[in-house]
Amino acid sequence: MDLTEEQLRLDTLCVRAGYAPGEHNNAVAVPIFQTAAFNAVDTARQKRVFAFEETAFGYARSANPNAAVLEKRVCALDGAVSAVATCSGMSAVTYALLNAAEGGRILTTYSLYGGTVDSFKKVYPRHGVGVDLVENINDLEALERAVRPDTKAVFVESVSNPNAEVADLEGIAGVAHAHGIPLIVDNTIPTPYLEQPIRFGADVVVYSVTKALNGHGNAIGGLVLESGRFDWSAPKFPQFHEKLYTLRDRQGRERSVLEVFPQAPFVSRIRTLLLPFYGATLGAFEASLVLIGLETLSARLEKQTRNAERVIGFLENHPRVSWVKHPAAKDSPFHALAKKYLPRGAGGIFTFGVAGTEEQRDRFIDSLRLFSFHANIGDVRSLVTNSPRSTHRELSLNEQALAHLPPESIRLSIGLEDPCDLIADLSQALNRAFEERTAANCCSHSYTQEQKHA
Ligand SMILES: *Cc1c(COP(=O)(O)O)cnc(C)c1O
């Protein structure tokens, strides 16, 4: 069967794209290619491959067939032209930013995954890359004012970790493109099921596939994808014009990334330069786990989103909960942006504030029986963490304030359990934390507006 992927819809692509069983002994599931290297076959073929006239797997630090299926599949989901898999979300973010911003600056904001914000202090300045942060990335005038002559990338999370703030991608892309700068979007939380950033002007999309793309909490991995639309040949990006000995043709003439890979220079530069030297390759087994997880992406994300909306409805009306940050919350400032960018909902990850003392919040977490207490998201199991002291603990109090993360913040990642069980668990834990005895079954109560104001 020859799948012309452009005509297929997302649910179909999740289980089919990027894999042709006929090329693999008709194996229905993608076999695991657990090998470090691939035969060069003969010297004539070796010459063609080394001159980039033919693509073939060689040494698995640069590519392996399982990662390749994953790359093609997510490209199909996101409408990208090329992708490269890496061994973690952090390596995907770091490679993407270093690849774009060499010798220049990154423009971004604080409302990001904690590790990413921390890397802006600890990694980039030491590699000669500056970072400028604006407080509200959706304030397009402030963003415009923060662009400097040597700004080389704007970086944002489409839906931010942990507060589920929605980025105005079209507006932000407009500012970036007016200055000849690419927009790099971390789309880890929504996944292509809820949002496809390239449709809204993103030039590069990165993922931690550890999270909802895989969804089973059993592998660490990342992806960088390229839209194929950005003009990397502009003088602002000399790295793509640089003649490289490793890219020489058969006559020994050195060539640039743009000459050899004109369709996908961004991802190709990561694959031929950063991946071989820094070596953060996604292994075949990890890629294979992620491919299995990806098959159920739509079903999982749909239910997780609906479950989260039920849990949010409960929390919003609980007297010990001071606020809930998610576009589905009644008083969220992101209703309009979510309607535009996330028509299927904003996913299952959000924060809420538990009033009271730190001791009471600790008791709340320690009293949860169903929620797992750890720093992952997008899992089929529901998870809880105290983000200011875990996923974002590297941030100073001032940076946490700039990231809209007060000390009382608790993050939930809602899984596939029955929402009544999740609500009952949260309810009994809140009761224990505050030594109260309110009734706690979502299936026998309706949590209405009146209850909150009662
Ligand atoms: C977890 C996360 C990362 C880092 O990914 P790892 O796979 O843990 O390295 C990057 N961005 C976001 C939004 C994340 O949630």
Short mmCIF file of N, CA, C and O in Angstrom, two decimals, residues 132-231:
data_model
loop_
_atom_site.label_atom_id
_atom_site.label_comp_id
_atom_site.label_asym_id
_atom_site.label_seq_id
_atom_site.Cartn_x
_atom_site.Cartn_y
_atom_site.Cartn_z
N ASP A 132 17.85 37.13 25.83
CA ASP A 132 17.02 38.24 26.32
C ASP A 132 15.64 37.69 26.64
O ASP A 132 15.08 36.93 25.85
N LEU A 133 15.14 38.07 27.82
CA LEU A 133 13.83 37.54 28.24
C LEU A 133 12.83 38.68 28.40
O LEU A 133 13.12 39.69 29.04
N VAL A 134 11.65 38.50 27.80
CA VAL A 134 10.55 39.45 28.04
C VAL A 134 9.58 38.77 29.00
O VAL A 134 9.47 37.55 29.04
N GLU A 135 8.85 39.60 29.78
CA GLU A 135 7.97 38.99 30.78
C GLU A 135 6.74 38.36 30.13
O GLU A 135 6.32 37.28 30.51
N ASN A 136 6.18 39.06 29.13
CA ASN A 136 4.97 38.54 28.49
C ASN A 136 5.22 38.43 26.99
O ASN A 136 5.23 39.43 26.28
N ILE A 137 5.42 37.23 26.51
CA ILE A 137 5.78 37.02 25.11
C ILE A 137 4.64 37.43 24.17
O ILE A 137 4.86 37.70 22.99
N ASN A 138 3.42 37.50 24.69
CA ASN A 138 2.28 37.90 23.85
C ASN A 138 2.13 39.42 23.76
O ASN A 138 1.27 39.91 23.03
N ASP A 139 2.94 40.16 24.51
CA ASP A 139 2.96 41.62 24.38
C ASP A 139 3.87 41.94 23.18
O ASP A 139 5.08 42.07 23.31
N LEU A 140 3.24 42.03 22.01
CA LEU A 140 4.02 42.08 20.77
C LEU A 140 4.85 43.35 20.64
O LEU A 140 5.92 43.35 20.05
N GLU A 141 4.37 44.43 21.26
CA GLU A 141 5.15 45.67 21.20
C GLU A 141 6.42 45.54 22.03
O GLU A 141 7.50 45.94 21.60
N ALA A 142 6.29 44.96 23.23
CA ALA A 142 7.47 44.75 24.08
C ALA A 142 8.43 43.77 23.40
O ALA A 142 9.65 43.94 23.45
N LEU A 143 7.87 42.77 22.74
CA LEU A 143 8.70 41.79 22.04
C LEU A 143 9.51 42.48 20.93
O LEU A 143 10.72 42.29 20.81
N GLU A 144 8.81 43.30 20.18
CA GLU A 144 9.46 44.05 19.08
C GLU A 144 10.60 44.92 19.62
O GLU A 144 11.69 44.95 19.04
N ARG A 145 10.34 45.58 20.75
CA ARG A 145 11.37 46.46 21.32
C ARG A 145 12.58 45.66 21.79
O ARG A 145 13.69 46.18 21.85
N ALA A 146 12.38 44.40 22.14
CA ALA A 146 13.48 43.59 22.67
C ALA A 146 14.35 42.97 21.57
O ALA A 146 15.39 42.38 21.85
N VAL A 147 13.92 43.08 20.31
CA VAL A 147 14.72 42.52 19.21
C VAL A 147 15.98 43.37 19.04
O VAL A 147 15.91 44.59 18.98
N ARG A 148 17.14 42.71 19.00
CA ARG A 148 18.40 43.43 18.80
C ARG A 148 18.96 43.05 17.43
O ARG A 148 18.53 42.07 16.83
N PRO A 149 19.95 43.82 16.96
CA PRO A 149 20.50 43.50 15.62
C PRO A 149 21.03 42.07 15.54
O PRO A 149 20.98 41.45 14.48
N ASP A 150 21.55 41.54 16.64
CA ASP A 150 22.11 40.18 16.58
C ASP A 150 21.16 39.13 17.18
O ASP A 150 21.60 38.03 17.53
N THR A 151 19.86 39.45 17.32
CA THR A 151 18.89 38.43 17.73
C THR A 151 18.71 37.45 16.59
O THR A 151 18.44 37.85 15.46
N LYS A 152 18.86 36.14 16.89
CA LYS A 152 18.83 35.15 15.80
C LYS A 152 17.71 34.13 15.94
O LYS A 152 17.54 33.28 15.06
N ALA A 153 16.98 34.18 17.03
CA ALA A 153 15.85 33.26 17.16
C ALA A 153 14.92 33.77 18.24
O ALA A 153 15.36 34.35 19.24
N VAL A 154 13.61 33.57 18.02
CA VAL A 154 12.62 33.79 19.08
C VAL A 154 12.17 32.40 19.51
O VAL A 154 11.85 31.55 18.66
N PHE A 155 12.18 32.16 20.82
CA PHE A 155 11.85 30.83 21.34
C PHE A 155 10.69 30.92 22.32
O PHE A 155 10.67 31.77 23.21
N VAL A 156 9.72 30.02 22.17
CA VAL A 156 8.54 30.06 23.02
C VAL A 156 7.95 28.66 23.13
O VAL A 156 8.18 27.81 22.27
N GLU A 157 7.22 28.39 24.23
CA GLU A 157 6.43 27.16 24.33
C GLU A 157 5.01 27.48 23.88
O GLU A 157 4.42 28.45 24.36
N SER A 158 4.45 26.67 23.00
CA SER A 158 3.11 26.93 22.47
C SER A 158 2.10 26.97 23.61
O SER A 158 1.25 27.86 23.69
N VAL A 159 2.18 25.96 24.49
CA VAL A 159 1.42 25.95 25.74
C VAL A 159 2.47 25.71 26.81
O VAL A 159 3.19 24.72 26.76
N SER A 160 2.58 26.63 27.76
CA SER A 160 3.76 26.62 28.62
C SER A 160 3.65 25.61 29.76
O SER A 160 2.57 25.29 30.24
N ASN A 161 4.80 25.12 30.15
CA ASN A 161 4.96 24.26 31.31
C ASN A 161 5.42 25.15 32.46
O ASN A 161 6.44 25.81 32.33
N PRO A 162 4.71 25.21 33.57
CA PRO A 162 3.59 24.37 33.98
C PRO A 162 2.21 25.04 33.90
O PRO A 162 1.22 24.38 34.16
N ASN A 163 2.14 26.34 33.57
CA ASN A 163 0.88 27.08 33.78
C ASN A 163 -0.08 27.02 32.60
O ASN A 163 -1.13 27.68 32.64
N ALA A 164 0.26 26.31 31.54
CA ALA A 164 -0.61 26.21 30.35
C ALA A 164 -0.98 27.58 29.80
O ALA A 164 -2.11 27.84 29.41
N GLU A 165 0.01 28.49 29.76
CA GLU A 165 -0.21 29.79 29.11
C GLU A 165 -0.11 29.58 27.60
O GLU A 165 0.77 28.85 27.13
N VAL A 166 -1.00 30.21 26.86
CA VAL A 166 -1.06 29.98 25.41
C VAL A 166 -0.32 31.09 24.68
O VAL A 166 -0.61 32.27 24.89
N ALA A 167 0.65 30.72 23.84
CA ALA A 167 1.40 31.73 23.10
C ALA A 167 0.64 32.13 21.83
O ALA A 167 0.06 31.27 21.16
N ASP A 168 0.67 33.41 21.53
CA ASP A 168 0.04 33.92 20.31
C ASP A 168 1.01 33.72 19.15
O ASP A 168 1.69 34.66 18.70
N LEU A 169 1.10 32.49 18.67
CA LEU A 169 2.15 32.14 17.70
C LEU A 169 2.11 33.02 16.45
O LEU A 169 3.16 33.45 15.96
N GLU A 170 0.93 33.28 15.93
CA GLU A 170 0.85 34.07 14.69
C GLU A 170 1.42 35.47 14.91
O GLU A 170 2.20 35.97 14.10
N GLY A 171 1.04 36.08 16.04
CA GLY A 171 1.54 37.41 16.36
C GLY A 171 3.05 37.40 16.57
O GLY A 171 3.77 38.26 16.05
N ILE A 172 3.53 36.42 17.31
CA ILE A 172 4.97 36.34 17.62
C ILE A 172 5.76 36.07 16.34
O ILE A 172 6.81 36.67 16.10
N ALA A 173 5.23 35.15 15.49
CA ALA A 173 5.90 34.86 14.21
C ALA A 173 5.97 36.13 13.36
O ALA A 173 6.97 36.38 12.68
N GLY A 174 4.91 36.92 13.41
CA GLY A 174 4.88 38.17 12.63
C GLY A 174 6.03 39.09 13.03
O GLY A 174 6.73 39.64 12.18
N VAL A 175 6.24 39.26 14.35
CA VAL A 175 7.33 40.11 14.83
C VAL A 175 8.67 39.52 14.40
O VAL A 175 9.55 40.21 13.87
N ALA A 176 8.84 38.21 14.63
CA ALA A 176 10.13 37.56 14.29
C ALA A 176 10.42 37.72 12.80
O ALA A 176 11.51 38.16 12.41
N HIS A 177 9.46 37.39 11.97
CA HIS A 177 9.69 37.39 10.51
C HIS A 177 9.94 38.79 9.97
O HIS A 177 10.69 38.97 9.01
N ALA A 178 9.31 39.79 10.61
CA ALA A 178 9.56 41.17 10.16
C ALA A 178 11.03 41.53 10.34
O ALA A 178 11.54 42.43 9.67
N HIS A 179 11.72 40.82 11.23
CA HIS A 179 13.15 41.08 11.46
C HIS A 179 14.03 39.97 10.86
O HIS A 179 15.22 39.90 11.18
N GLY A 180 13.45 39.11 10.05
CA GLY A 180 14.24 38.04 9.43
C GLY A 180 14.73 37.00 10.42
O GLY A 180 15.77 36.36 10.22
N ILE A 181 13.95 36.81 11.50
CA ILE A 181 14.36 35.88 12.57
C ILE A 181 13.38 34.71 12.59
O ILE A 181 12.17 34.90 12.43
N PRO A 182 13.88 33.49 12.82
CA PRO A 182 12.97 32.33 12.89
C PRO A 182 12.26 32.24 14.23
O PRO A 182 12.80 32.66 15.26
N LEU A 183 11.08 31.65 14.21
CA LEU A 183 10.36 31.34 15.45
C LEU A 183 10.53 29.84 15.74
O LEU A 183 10.16 29.00 14.92
N ILE A 184 11.10 29.55 16.91
CA ILE A 184 11.30 28.16 17.34
C ILE A 184 10.30 27.88 18.46
O ILE A 184 10.25 28.62 19.45
N VAL A 185 9.48 26.84 18.28
CA VAL A 185 8.39 26.58 19.22
C VAL A 185 8.56 25.21 19.87
O VAL A 185 8.69 24.20 19.18
N ASP A 186 8.55 25.19 21.20
CA ASP A 186 8.51 23.94 21.94
C ASP A 186 7.03 23.55 22.07
O ASP A 186 6.27 24.19 22.79
N ASN A 187 6.65 22.48 21.36
CA ASN A 187 5.24 22.07 21.29
C ASN A 187 4.97 20.80 22.11
O ASN A 187 4.06 20.03 21.83
N THR A 188 5.80 20.60 23.15
CA THR A 188 5.73 19.38 23.95
C THR A 188 4.35 19.15 24.56
O THR A 188 3.81 18.05 24.52
N ILE A 189 3.75 20.18 25.15
CA ILE A 189 2.50 19.96 25.89
C ILE A 189 1.33 19.68 24.96
O ILE A 189 0.64 18.68 25.12
N PRO A 190 1.06 20.50 23.93
CA PRO A 190 -0.11 20.19 23.09
C PRO A 190 0.08 18.98 22.18
O PRO A 190 -0.90 18.28 21.92
N THR A 191 1.27 18.73 21.70
CA THR A 191 1.52 17.72 20.65
C THR A 191 0.74 18.12 19.39
O THR A 191 -0.17 18.94 19.47
N PRO A 192 1.07 17.50 18.25
CA PRO A 192 0.35 17.89 17.02
C PRO A 192 -1.14 17.60 17.09
O PRO A 192 -1.90 18.11 16.28
N TYR A 193 -1.58 16.78 18.03
CA TYR A 193 -3.02 16.51 18.13
C TYR A 193 -3.78 17.78 18.52
O TYR A 193 -4.86 18.03 17.99
N LEU A 194 -3.22 18.56 19.44
CA LEU A 194 -3.94 19.75 19.89
C LEU A 194 -3.52 21.02 19.14
O LEU A 194 -4.30 21.95 19.03
N GLU A 195 -2.27 21.05 18.67
CA GLU A 195 -1.81 22.27 17.99
C GLU A 195 -0.66 21.94 17.05
O GLU A 195 0.23 21.18 17.40
N GLN A 196 -0.70 22.55 15.86
CA GLN A 196 0.37 22.36 14.89
C GLN A 196 1.02 23.71 14.61
O GLN A 196 0.55 24.48 13.78
N PRO A 197 2.12 24.00 15.29
CA PRO A 197 2.70 25.35 15.26
C PRO A 197 3.09 25.84 13.86
O PRO A 197 3.04 27.05 13.60
N ILE A 198 3.48 24.92 12.97
CA ILE A 198 3.93 25.36 11.65
C ILE A 198 2.78 26.06 10.90
O ILE A 198 2.99 27.02 10.16
N ARG A 199 1.56 25.60 11.16
CA ARG A 199 0.39 26.26 10.53
C ARG A 199 0.27 27.71 10.94
O ARG A 199 -0.36 28.52 10.26
N PHE A 200 0.84 28.06 12.10
CA PHE A 200 0.72 29.43 12.62
C PHE A 200 2.03 30.21 12.48
O PHE A 200 2.22 31.21 13.15
N GLY A 201 2.94 29.70 11.67
CA GLY A 201 4.14 30.49 11.37
C GLY A 201 5.42 30.02 12.02
O GLY A 201 6.47 30.64 11.82
N ALA A 202 5.39 28.95 12.80
CA ALA A 202 6.64 28.45 13.40
C ALA A 202 7.56 27.94 12.30
O ALA A 202 7.10 27.35 11.32
N ASP A 203 8.87 28.17 12.48
CA ASP A 203 9.85 27.71 11.49
C ASP A 203 10.53 26.43 11.95
O ASP A 203 10.96 25.63 11.13
N VAL A 204 10.64 26.29 13.26
CA VAL A 204 11.25 25.09 13.84
C VAL A 204 10.36 24.68 15.02
O VAL A 204 9.89 25.54 15.77
N VAL A 205 10.12 23.37 15.15
CA VAL A 205 9.32 22.87 16.27
C VAL A 205 10.17 21.86 17.01
O VAL A 205 10.84 21.02 16.39
N VAL A 206 10.19 21.96 18.34
CA VAL A 206 10.93 20.98 19.14
C VAL A 206 9.97 20.27 20.09
O VAL A 206 8.94 20.82 20.47
N TYR A 207 10.34 19.04 20.44
CA TYR A 207 9.55 18.25 21.38
C TYR A 207 10.44 17.57 22.40
O TYR A 207 11.53 17.11 22.05
N SER A 208 9.91 17.45 23.61
CA SER A 208 10.33 16.37 24.49
C SER A 208 9.35 15.25 24.18
O SER A 208 8.17 15.34 24.55
N VAL A 209 9.80 14.19 23.51
CA VAL A 209 8.87 13.09 23.20
C VAL A 209 8.67 12.20 24.43
O VAL A 209 7.82 11.32 24.43
N THR A 210 9.47 12.47 25.46
CA THR A 210 9.30 11.82 26.76
C THR A 210 7.87 11.98 27.28
O THR A 210 7.37 11.13 28.01
N LYS A 211 7.26 13.09 26.93
CA LYS A 211 5.99 13.49 27.54
C LYS A 211 4.82 12.91 26.74
O LYS A 211 4.79 11.73 26.49
N ALA A 212 3.88 13.75 26.31
CA ALA A 212 2.62 13.23 25.76
C ALA A 212 2.78 12.53 24.41
O ALA A 212 1.97 11.68 24.06
N LEU A 213 3.80 12.87 23.62
CA LEU A 213 3.93 12.19 22.32
C LEU A 213 4.06 10.69 22.54
O LEU A 213 3.44 9.90 21.85
N ASN A 214 4.87 10.29 23.50
CA ASN A 214 4.98 8.88 23.85
C ASN A 214 3.85 8.50 24.82
O ASN A 214 3.09 7.57 24.58
N GLY A 215 3.78 9.25 25.91
CA GLY A 215 2.63 9.13 26.80
C GLY A 215 2.68 8.01 27.82
O GLY A 215 1.77 7.90 28.62
N HIS A 216 3.70 7.21 27.80
CA HIS A 216 3.72 6.07 28.72
C HIS A 216 4.83 6.15 29.76
O HIS A 216 5.07 5.17 30.49
N GLY A 217 5.52 7.27 29.80
CA GLY A 217 6.52 7.47 30.85
C GLY A 217 7.59 6.39 30.91
O GLY A 217 8.04 6.05 31.99
N ASN A 218 7.99 5.85 29.74
CA ASN A 218 8.97 4.77 29.77
C ASN A 218 10.19 5.04 28.88
O ASN A 218 10.99 4.14 28.65
N ALA A 219 10.33 6.26 28.37
CA ALA A 219 11.50 6.56 27.53
C ALA A 219 11.74 8.06 27.52
O ALA A 219 10.80 8.85 27.60
N ILE A 220 13.02 8.45 27.41
CA ILE A 220 13.39 9.86 27.28
C ILE A 220 13.79 10.09 25.83
O ILE A 220 14.53 9.29 25.26
N GLY A 221 13.30 11.17 25.24
CA GLY A 221 13.67 11.46 23.85
C GLY A 221 13.22 12.84 23.42
O GLY A 221 12.43 13.50 24.11
N GLY A 222 13.74 13.28 22.28
CA GLY A 222 13.39 14.61 21.76
C GLY A 222 13.35 14.62 20.24
O GLY A 222 13.78 13.66 19.59
N LEU A 223 12.83 15.69 19.70
CA LEU A 223 12.74 15.85 18.24
C LEU A 223 12.91 17.32 17.88
O LEU A 223 12.43 18.20 18.60
N VAL A 224 13.57 17.58 16.74
CA VAL A 224 13.61 18.91 16.15
C VAL A 224 13.04 18.80 14.74
O VAL A 224 13.49 17.93 13.98
N LEU A 225 12.07 19.63 14.40
CA LEU A 225 11.46 19.60 13.07
C LEU A 225 11.61 20.96 12.40
O LEU A 225 11.64 21.99 13.07
N GLU A 226 11.62 20.93 11.08
CA GLU A 226 11.79 22.18 10.34
C GLU A 226 10.67 22.33 9.32
O GLU A 226 10.28 21.37 8.66
N SER A 227 10.17 23.56 9.20
CA SER A 227 9.02 23.81 8.31
C SER A 227 9.40 23.80 6.84
O SER A 227 8.57 23.56 5.98
N GLY A 228 10.66 24.10 6.55
CA GLY A 228 11.09 24.22 5.15
C GLY A 228 10.77 25.58 4.55
O GLY A 228 11.00 25.81 3.37
N ARG A 229 10.26 26.50 5.37
CA ARG A 229 9.84 27.80 4.83
C ARG A 229 10.80 28.94 5.15
O ARG A 229 10.77 29.97 4.50
N PHE A 230 11.62 28.77 6.18
CA PHE A 230 12.46 29.90 6.59
C PHE A 230 13.68 30.04 5.68
O PHE A 230 14.26 29.05 5.25
N ASP A 231 14.07 31.29 5.42
CA ASP A 231 15.21 31.55 4.54
C ASP A 231 16.51 31.60 5.36
O ASP A 231 16.90 32.64 5.87
#
